Amino acid sequence: QVQVVESGGGSVQAGGSLRLSCTASGLSITEYAMGWFRQAPGKEREGVACIWSGALNTNYGDSVKGRFTISRDNAKNTLYLQMNSLKPEDTAMYYCATRSYSYCSVNWFQGLGYNHWGQGTQVTVSS
């Protein structure tokens, strides 16, 4: 059984940093692209970032470009999201997901083509 578990969320003041982790079990992530998404109360789910299986290519949502960095350690079967210069509007539940493919498609941010999702970790940024 495949499980994907996020960790590292918490409360931070604006301008601060957090690093989220996502560890998969029952599945080797080596061959698959992976993504981070977030959803705030009353808002639609938003694609945050996607990383290809080889980690050479990454994609970011416009709202986080230059502030967030997605990375992966295939040996540890773990995905990361380094979040810097956090803003109150970054407050949301953050989810990671494994794609069914090795690449992030042009519509990666729509959440299609992902087959395993975690339960999420809450990030709260206060002003």
Coordinates of C-alpha atoms in Angstrom, one line a residue:
Q1 CA 0.0 0.0 0.0
V2 CA 1.4 3.4 -1.0
Q3 CA 1.5 6.1 1.6
V4 CA 2.6 9.7 1.2
V5 CA 3.1 11.7 4.4
E6 CA 3.9 15.4 4.6
S7 CA 5.6 17.1 7.6
G8 CA 7.2 20.3 8.6
G9 CA 4.2 22.6 8.6
G10 CA 3.7 25.1 11.4
S11 CA 3.1 28.7 12.3
V12 CA 5.6 31.4 11.3
Q13 CA 5.6 35.2 11.1
A14 CA 5.7 36.9 7.7
G15 CA 9.2 36.9 6.2
G16 CA 10.1 33.7 7.9
S17 CA 10.9 30.3 6.4
L18 CA 9.7 26.7 6.7
R19 CA 10.8 23.5 5.0
L20 CA 8.2 20.9 4.2
S21 CA 9.1 17.2 3.7
C22 CA 7.1 14.5 2.0
T23 CA 8.1 10.9 2.4
A24 CA 6.6 8.0 0.4
S25 CA 6.4 4.4 1.4
G26 CA 5.3 1.4 -0.6
L27 CA 6.6 3.2 -3.8
S28 CA 10.0 4.2 -5.1
I29 CA 9.7 7.8 -6.2
T30 CA 12.8 7.6 -8.4
E31 CA 10.9 7.2 -11.6
Y32 CA 8.1 9.7 -11.0
A33 CA 7.7 13.5 -11.0
M34 CA 6.2 14.9 -7.8
G35 CA 4.3 18.0 -6.9
W36 CA 3.3 20.3 -4.1
F37 CA -0.1 21.8 -3.9
R38 CA -1.9 24.0 -1.4
Q39 CA -5.5 24.9 -0.5
A40 CA -6.7 27.7 1.7
P41 CA -10.2 27.7 3.2
G42 CA -12.7 28.8 0.6
K43 CA -10.2 28.7 -2.2
E44 CA -9.4 26.3 -5.0
R45 CA -6.5 24.0 -4.8
E46 CA -3.4 25.7 -6.3
G47 CA -0.3 24.1 -7.8
V48 CA 2.8 25.3 -6.0
A49 CA 5.7 23.4 -7.6
C50 CA 6.5 20.3 -9.6
I51 CA 9.8 18.5 -10.0
W52 CA 10.7 15.9 -12.7
S53 CA 12.0 12.5 -11.7
G54 CA 15.6 13.4 -12.5
A55 CA 15.3 16.7 -10.6
L56 CA 16.9 18.6 -13.5
N57 CA 13.6 20.4 -14.3
T58 CA 11.2 22.2 -12.0
N59 CA 8.1 24.2 -12.4
Y60 CA 6.6 26.8 -10.0
G61 CA 3.4 28.6 -9.6
D62 CA 3.6 32.4 -10.3
S63 CA 2.8 33.3 -6.7
V64 CA 5.8 31.4 -5.3
K65 CA 8.5 31.9 -7.9
G66 CA 11.7 33.2 -6.4
R67 CA 10.6 32.4 -2.9
F68 CA 10.0 28.6 -2.8
T69 CA 12.3 25.8 -3.9
I70 CA 11.3 22.2 -4.6
S71 CA 13.9 19.5 -4.4
R72 CA 14.1 15.8 -3.9
D73 CA 16.3 13.1 -2.4
N74 CA 15.5 9.9 -4.3
A75 CA 17.7 7.8 -2.0
K76 CA 15.5 8.9 0.9
N77 CA 12.3 8.7 -1.1
T78 CA 11.6 12.2 0.0
L79 CA 10.4 15.4 -1.5
Y80 CA 11.1 18.8 0.0
L81 CA 9.7 22.3 -0.3
Q82 CA 11.8 25.2 1.1
M83 CA 9.7 28.2 1.6
N84 CA 11.3 31.5 2.2
S85 CA 10.0 35.1 2.6
L86 CA 6.6 33.7 3.6
K87 CA 3.6 35.9 3.3
P88 CA 0.2 35.7 5.0
E89 CA -1.3 34.7 1.7
D90 CA 0.8 31.5 1.8
T91 CA -1.4 30.2 4.6
A92 CA -2.9 27.0 3.5
M93 CA -2.9 23.2 3.8
Y94 CA 0.0 21.9 1.8
Y95 CA -0.2 18.6 0.0
C96 CA 2.4 16.5 -1.9
A97 CA 1.5 14.1 -4.7
T98 CA 3.3 11.6 -6.9
R99 CA 2.7 11.9 -10.6
S100 CA 2.0 8.9 -12.9
Y101 CA 4.8 10.1 -15.2
S102 CA 8.4 11.1 -15.0
Y103 CA 7.8 14.7 -16.1
C104 CA 5.7 17.7 -15.2
S105 CA 3.3 18.4 -18.0
V106 CA 2.4 21.9 -19.1
N107 CA -0.8 21.7 -17.0
W108 CA 1.0 20.2 -14.0
F109 CA -0.6 22.8 -11.7
Q110 CA -4.2 21.6 -12.4
G111 CA -3.6 18.5 -10.3
L112 CA -4.2 16.0 -13.1
G113 CA -2.1 13.0 -13.6
Y114 CA -1.2 12.6 -9.9
N115 CA -2.0 9.2 -8.4
H116 CA -1.0 9.3 -4.7
W117 CA -1.8 12.2 -2.4
G118 CA -0.8 12.9 1.2
Q119 CA -3.1 14.1 4.0
G120 CA -1.5 17.6 4.1
T121 CA 0.4 19.7 6.5
Q122 CA -0.8 23.1 7.7
V123 CA 1.2 26.3 7.2
T124 CA 0.1 29.4 8.9
V125 CA 1.8 32.8 8.3
S126 CA 0.9 35.7 10.5
S127 CA 1.5 39.3 9.7

